[in-house]
Short mmCIF file of C-alpha atoms and ligand atoms in Angstrom, two decimals:
data_model
loop_
_atom_site.label_atom_id
_atom_site.label_comp_id
_atom_site.label_asym_id
_atom_site.label_seq_id
_atom_site.Cartn_x
_atom_site.Cartn_y
_atom_site.Cartn_z
CA UNK A 1 -2.16 -13.31 -10.86
CA UNK A 2 -2.10 -11.28 -7.60
CA UNK A 3 1.39 -10.94 -6.02
CA UNK A 4 2.25 -10.43 -2.37
CA UNK A 5 5.54 -10.03 -0.55
CA UNK A 6 6.32 -12.31 2.38
CA UNK A 7 9.34 -12.53 4.66
CA UNK A 8 9.39 -16.33 5.00
CA UNK A 9 10.38 -19.56 3.29
CA UNK A 10 7.94 -22.47 2.79
CA UNK A 11 7.46 -24.83 5.73
CA UNK A 12 6.37 -28.37 4.73
CA UNK A 13 5.29 -26.97 1.36
CA UNK A 14 3.07 -24.24 2.80
CA UNK A 15 3.29 -20.44 3.19
CA UNK A 16 1.11 -18.18 5.31
CA UNK A 17 -0.01 -14.58 4.73
CA UNK A 18 -1.16 -12.53 7.70
CA UNK A 19 -2.11 -8.94 8.55
CA UNK A 20 -3.28 -6.39 5.94
CA UNK A 21 -2.53 -8.65 2.98
CA UNK A 22 -4.61 -11.50 4.46
CA UNK A 23 -7.51 -9.10 4.93
CA UNK A 24 -7.06 -7.73 1.39
CA UNK A 25 -7.00 -11.22 -0.14
CA UNK A 26 -10.05 -12.55 1.68
CA UNK A 27 -12.24 -9.46 2.08
CA UNK A 28 -11.31 -7.15 -0.83
CA UNK A 29 -10.23 -9.57 -3.54
CA UNK A 30 -12.63 -12.19 -2.10
CA UNK A 31 -10.17 -14.93 -3.01
CA UNK A 32 -11.04 -18.43 -1.81
CA UNK A 33 -9.52 -21.90 -1.60
CA UNK A 34 -8.37 -23.12 -5.03
CA UNK A 35 -7.48 -19.62 -6.27
CA UNK A 36 -3.91 -18.98 -7.44
CA UNK A 37 -1.54 -16.36 -5.98
CA UNK A 38 2.17 -15.53 -6.33
CA UNK A 39 4.20 -14.91 -3.19
CA UNK A 40 7.63 -13.20 -3.38
CA UNK A 41 10.26 -13.58 -0.68
CA UNK A 42 11.95 -10.24 -1.60
CA UNK A 43 15.18 -12.13 -2.06
CA UNK A 44 14.65 -13.06 -5.70
CA UNK A 45 12.32 -16.08 -5.35
CA UNK A 46 8.66 -16.25 -6.49
CA UNK A 47 6.33 -19.00 -5.24
CA UNK A 48 3.31 -20.01 -7.33
CA UNK A 49 0.70 -21.01 -4.77
CA UNK A 50 -2.83 -22.32 -4.40
CA UNK A 51 -4.92 -20.93 -1.56
CA UNK A 52 -5.89 -23.68 0.90
CA UNK A 53 -7.90 -21.53 3.31
CA UNK A 54 -8.54 -17.79 3.51
CA UNK A 55 -9.69 -15.68 6.47
CA UNK A 56 -9.18 -11.93 7.16
CA UNK A 57 -6.40 -12.80 9.62
CA UNK A 58 -4.64 -15.70 7.89
CA UNK A 59 -4.39 -17.07 4.36
CA UNK A 60 -2.72 -20.47 4.08
CA UNK A 61 -1.18 -21.34 0.69
CA UNK A 62 0.18 -24.57 -0.72
CA UNK A 63 3.37 -23.96 -2.76
CA UNK A 64 3.09 -25.39 -6.26
CA UNK A 65 6.47 -24.22 -7.54
CA UNK A 66 9.44 -21.92 -6.80
CA UNK A 67 10.94 -19.71 -9.55
CA UNK A 68 13.51 -16.93 -9.85
CA UNK A 69 11.67 -13.59 -9.74
CA UNK A 70 11.19 -12.67 -13.38
CA UNK A 71 10.55 -9.05 -12.45
CA UNK A 72 14.07 -8.26 -11.21
CA UNK A 73 16.43 -6.53 -13.69
CA UNK A 74 19.93 -8.01 -14.13
CA UNK A 75 21.51 -4.77 -12.88
CA UNK A 76 21.21 -3.54 -9.27
CA UNK A 77 20.49 0.16 -9.77
CA UNK A 78 20.60 2.68 -6.93
CA UNK A 79 18.98 6.06 -7.60
CA UNK A 80 20.48 8.97 -5.64
CA UNK A 81 17.86 11.70 -5.99
CA UNK A 82 18.18 15.29 -4.79
CA UNK A 83 15.10 16.31 -2.84
CA UNK A 84 12.70 17.96 -5.31
CA UNK A 85 9.92 20.42 -4.50
CA UNK A 86 6.36 19.44 -3.49
CA UNK A 87 5.31 15.83 -4.04
CA UNK A 88 7.46 15.12 -7.12
CA UNK A 89 9.44 12.57 -5.10
CA UNK A 90 6.34 10.35 -4.90
CA UNK A 91 6.08 10.33 -8.71
CA UNK A 92 9.84 9.74 -9.08
CA UNK A 93 9.79 6.81 -6.64
CA UNK A 94 6.77 5.13 -8.22
CA UNK A 95 8.20 5.37 -11.76
CA UNK A 96 11.75 4.50 -10.73
CA UNK A 97 10.56 1.26 -9.11
CA UNK A 98 8.75 0.38 -12.34
CA UNK A 99 11.97 1.19 -14.22
CA UNK A 100 14.17 -1.09 -12.18
CA UNK A 101 15.61 0.99 -9.32
CA UNK A 102 16.38 -1.40 -6.43
CA UNK A 103 17.36 1.22 -3.86
CA UNK A 104 16.44 4.92 -3.68
CA UNK A 105 18.54 7.37 -1.66
CA UNK A 106 17.23 10.93 -1.30
CA UNK A 107 19.89 13.57 -0.63
CA UNK A 108 20.11 17.29 0.07
CA UNK A 109 22.31 19.37 -2.24
CA UNK A 110 23.05 23.12 -2.36
CA UNK A 111 20.13 24.05 -4.61
CA UNK A 112 17.42 21.89 -2.98
CA UNK A 113 14.57 24.26 -2.16
CA UNK A 114 12.61 21.71 -0.11
CA UNK A 115 14.33 21.24 3.27
CA UNK A 116 11.91 19.43 5.61
CA UNK A 117 12.87 19.00 9.28
CA UNK A 118 13.78 15.56 10.70
CA UNK A 119 10.25 14.72 11.86
CA UNK A 120 8.71 15.67 8.50
CA UNK A 121 11.41 13.74 6.65
CA UNK A 122 10.70 10.64 8.77
CA UNK A 123 7.01 10.78 7.80
CA UNK A 124 7.83 11.40 4.15
CA UNK A 125 10.28 8.47 4.10
CA UNK A 126 7.61 6.15 5.53
CA UNK A 127 5.16 7.33 2.82
CA UNK A 128 7.79 6.99 0.10
CA UNK A 129 8.54 3.43 1.26
CA UNK A 130 4.81 2.56 1.02
CA UNK A 131 4.74 3.99 -2.51
CA UNK A 132 7.77 1.85 -3.43
CA UNK A 133 6.07 -1.27 -2.03
CA UNK A 134 2.82 -0.59 -3.93
CA UNK A 135 4.75 0.06 -7.16
CA UNK A 136 6.79 -3.13 -6.69
CA UNK A 137 3.62 -5.17 -6.20
CA UNK A 138 1.90 -3.54 -9.20
CA UNK A 139 4.75 -4.01 -11.66
CA UNK A 140 5.78 -7.49 -10.51
CA UNK A 141 9.16 -6.79 -8.92
CA UNK A 142 10.82 -9.62 -6.96
CA UNK A 143 11.80 -7.30 -4.14
CA UNK A 144 10.53 -4.11 -2.53
CA UNK A 145 13.14 -1.41 -3.24
CA UNK A 146 14.38 0.30 -0.09
CA UNK A 147 13.83 4.05 0.24
CA UNK A 148 16.66 5.21 2.51
CA UNK A 149 16.97 8.12 4.93
CA UNK A 150 17.83 11.46 3.32
CA UNK A 151 21.58 12.12 3.44
CA UNK A 152 23.91 15.07 2.67
CA UNK A 153 25.36 15.44 -0.86
CA UNK A 154 28.88 14.44 0.21
CA UNK A 155 27.60 11.16 1.70
CA UNK A 156 25.58 10.53 -1.48
CA UNK A 157 28.77 10.91 -3.55
CA UNK A 158 30.63 8.51 -1.26
CA UNK A 159 27.91 5.87 -1.47
CA UNK A 160 27.27 6.34 -5.21
CA UNK A 161 30.96 5.78 -5.93
CA UNK A 162 30.69 2.27 -4.43
CA UNK A 163 28.80 1.07 -7.53
CA UNK A 164 30.80 -0.45 -10.40
CA UNK A 165 29.26 2.11 -12.75
CA UNK A 166 28.67 5.42 -10.92
CA UNK A 167 26.88 7.95 -13.16
CA UNK A 168 26.57 11.62 -12.18
CA UNK A 169 23.99 13.26 -14.44
CA UNK A 170 25.22 16.81 -14.87
CA UNK A 171 23.18 19.26 -16.94
CA UNK A 172 26.32 21.23 -17.87
CA UNK A 173 28.16 18.14 -19.13
CA UNK A 174 28.81 18.51 -22.85
CA UNK A 175 31.50 15.94 -23.62
CA UNK A 176 30.26 12.68 -22.14
CA UNK A 177 27.12 11.21 -23.72
CA UNK A 178 25.47 8.49 -21.64
CA UNK A 179 25.89 5.98 -24.44
CA UNK A 180 29.67 6.25 -24.17
CA UNK A 181 29.53 5.59 -20.44
CA UNK A 182 27.33 2.47 -20.52
CA UNK A 183 27.48 1.17 -24.11
CA UNK A 184 28.72 -2.40 -24.31
CA UNK A 185 29.50 -2.58 -20.58
CA UNK A 186 28.58 -5.31 -18.10
CA UNK A 187 26.12 -3.33 -15.93
CA UNK A 188 25.99 -5.20 -12.64
CA UNK A 189 25.80 -2.48 -9.99
CA UNK A 190 24.95 1.02 -11.19
CA UNK A 191 24.34 4.28 -9.35
CA UNK A 192 22.40 7.14 -10.89
CA UNK A 193 22.76 10.60 -9.30
CA UNK A 194 20.25 13.30 -10.26
CA UNK A 195 20.04 16.91 -9.12
CA UNK A 196 17.09 19.07 -8.03
CA UNK A 197 15.14 21.62 -10.09
CA UNK A 198 17.98 24.10 -9.70
CA UNK A 199 20.59 21.58 -10.84
CA UNK A 200 24.07 21.05 -9.38
CA UNK A 201 26.48 23.78 -8.35
CA UNK A 202 29.83 23.74 -10.18
CA UNK A 203 31.67 22.78 -7.00
CA UNK A 204 29.28 19.85 -6.50
CA UNK A 205 30.07 18.58 -9.98
CA UNK A 206 33.77 18.91 -9.21
CA UNK A 207 33.28 17.11 -5.87
CA UNK A 208 31.37 14.31 -7.62
CA UNK A 209 34.10 13.80 -10.23
CA UNK A 210 36.80 13.92 -7.56
CA UNK A 211 34.78 11.36 -5.60
CA UNK A 212 34.89 8.89 -8.50
CA UNK A 213 31.56 9.54 -10.20
CA UNK A 214 31.40 9.71 -14.00
CA UNK A 215 29.82 12.98 -15.21
CA UNK A 216 27.44 12.15 -18.08
CA UNK A 217 24.94 13.94 -20.28
CA UNK A 218 21.34 13.13 -21.19
CA UNK A 219 21.67 15.15 -24.42
CA UNK A 220 21.25 18.75 -25.45
CA UNK A 221 17.85 19.25 -23.80
CA UNK A 222 17.46 20.07 -20.11
CA UNK A 223 15.13 17.48 -18.59
CA UNK A 224 13.01 18.20 -15.53
CA UNK A 225 14.26 16.61 -12.31
CA UNK A 226 11.34 14.18 -12.46
CA UNK A 227 12.06 13.25 -16.10
CA UNK A 228 15.83 12.80 -15.88
CA UNK A 229 15.89 9.74 -13.55
CA UNK A 230 13.33 7.96 -15.72
CA UNK A 231 15.30 8.62 -18.89
CA UNK A 232 18.50 7.44 -17.21
CA UNK A 233 16.90 4.27 -15.80
CA UNK A 234 15.24 3.43 -19.12
CA UNK A 235 18.55 3.79 -20.96
CA UNK A 236 20.30 1.53 -18.43
CA UNK A 237 17.59 -1.13 -18.65
CA UNK A 238 17.77 -1.00 -22.45
CA UNK A 239 21.57 -1.18 -22.57
CA UNK A 240 21.66 -4.06 -20.07
CA UNK A 241 19.15 -6.08 -22.08
CA UNK A 242 16.27 -5.73 -19.62
CA UNK A 243 13.87 -4.28 -22.21
N1 SAM B 301 18.56 24.15 -13.37
C1 SAM B 301 19.27 23.38 -14.38
C2 SAM B 301 19.42 24.18 -15.65
O1 SAM B 301 18.50 24.94 -15.97
O2 SAM B 301 20.41 23.96 -16.34
C3 SAM B 301 18.49 22.11 -14.72
C4 SAM B 301 18.52 21.06 -13.67
S1 SAM B 301 17.57 19.69 -14.20
C5 SAM B 301 15.97 20.37 -14.06
C6 SAM B 301 17.62 18.59 -12.82
C7 SAM B 301 18.64 17.46 -12.91
O3 SAM B 301 18.30 16.59 -13.99
C8 SAM B 301 20.04 17.91 -13.21
O4 SAM B 301 20.72 18.34 -12.08
C9 SAM B 301 20.63 16.64 -13.79
O5 SAM B 301 20.96 15.73 -12.75
C10 SAM B 301 19.48 16.09 -14.60
N2 SAM B 301 19.51 16.52 -16.00
C11 SAM B 301 18.56 17.21 -16.64
N3 SAM B 301 18.90 17.40 -17.94
C12 SAM B 301 20.11 16.80 -18.11
C13 SAM B 301 20.99 16.64 -19.22
N4 SAM B 301 20.71 17.12 -20.43
N5 SAM B 301 22.16 15.98 -19.02
C14 SAM B 301 22.47 15.48 -17.80
N6 SAM B 301 21.67 15.58 -16.70
C15 SAM B 301 20.50 16.24 -16.87
#
């Protein structure tokens, strides 16, 4: 069943869709009165609806039932991702939304090669947010994960440490397997911090540990910067019973 995000609550048992989504429903999907659609309020509620009338500017839906969004994982996972080269970030964002990331925070660390200026970053962030919204719709999330402004490494460490479980994925870590860090734990709020193609500098790893992040390993193999977040997220979803 098609899913759309709305920013409203039902009024007298009805919900309205306007703008691009209304046009998409009526003109592209050619949906008509009597068809079923799911609307998500981005705050964890899904509404099963029946279309009452559909035009390119407004689609009016009668709410048949309200349910907790089944697509939201039990853990709130924030991915702190060092800016990678080229358009890898688009791939990372799309897959991370499918794998349960609820907030994505790009950051710049010492070995980031890609260093766009403020104007270019603003445009990229807008595109990344669109990719997150499309991925959320496609995979049935109950909210659209926020893609934040790009921040410096030190600010990323400060924010990542605010999570109950703050994981710093360090390619030189040899003594702390991921399983030991998350196995058997209540994973409510988790942060995942991943470096760029060139990895983390030693002093960054020391700064992260000093800042309260737990340095963990993804095993003896070095994963690409676009593989590592997906492996980390999948392990967290598995361990928290979301797979
Ligand atoms: N240039 C580094 C090297 O050759 O050792 C590799 C960096 S890796 C491509 C990019 C990021 O993925 C790392 O900074 C880390 O966050 C994560 N990563 C990759 N493999 C990992 C592993 N085995 N354990 C922990 N983190 C890993």
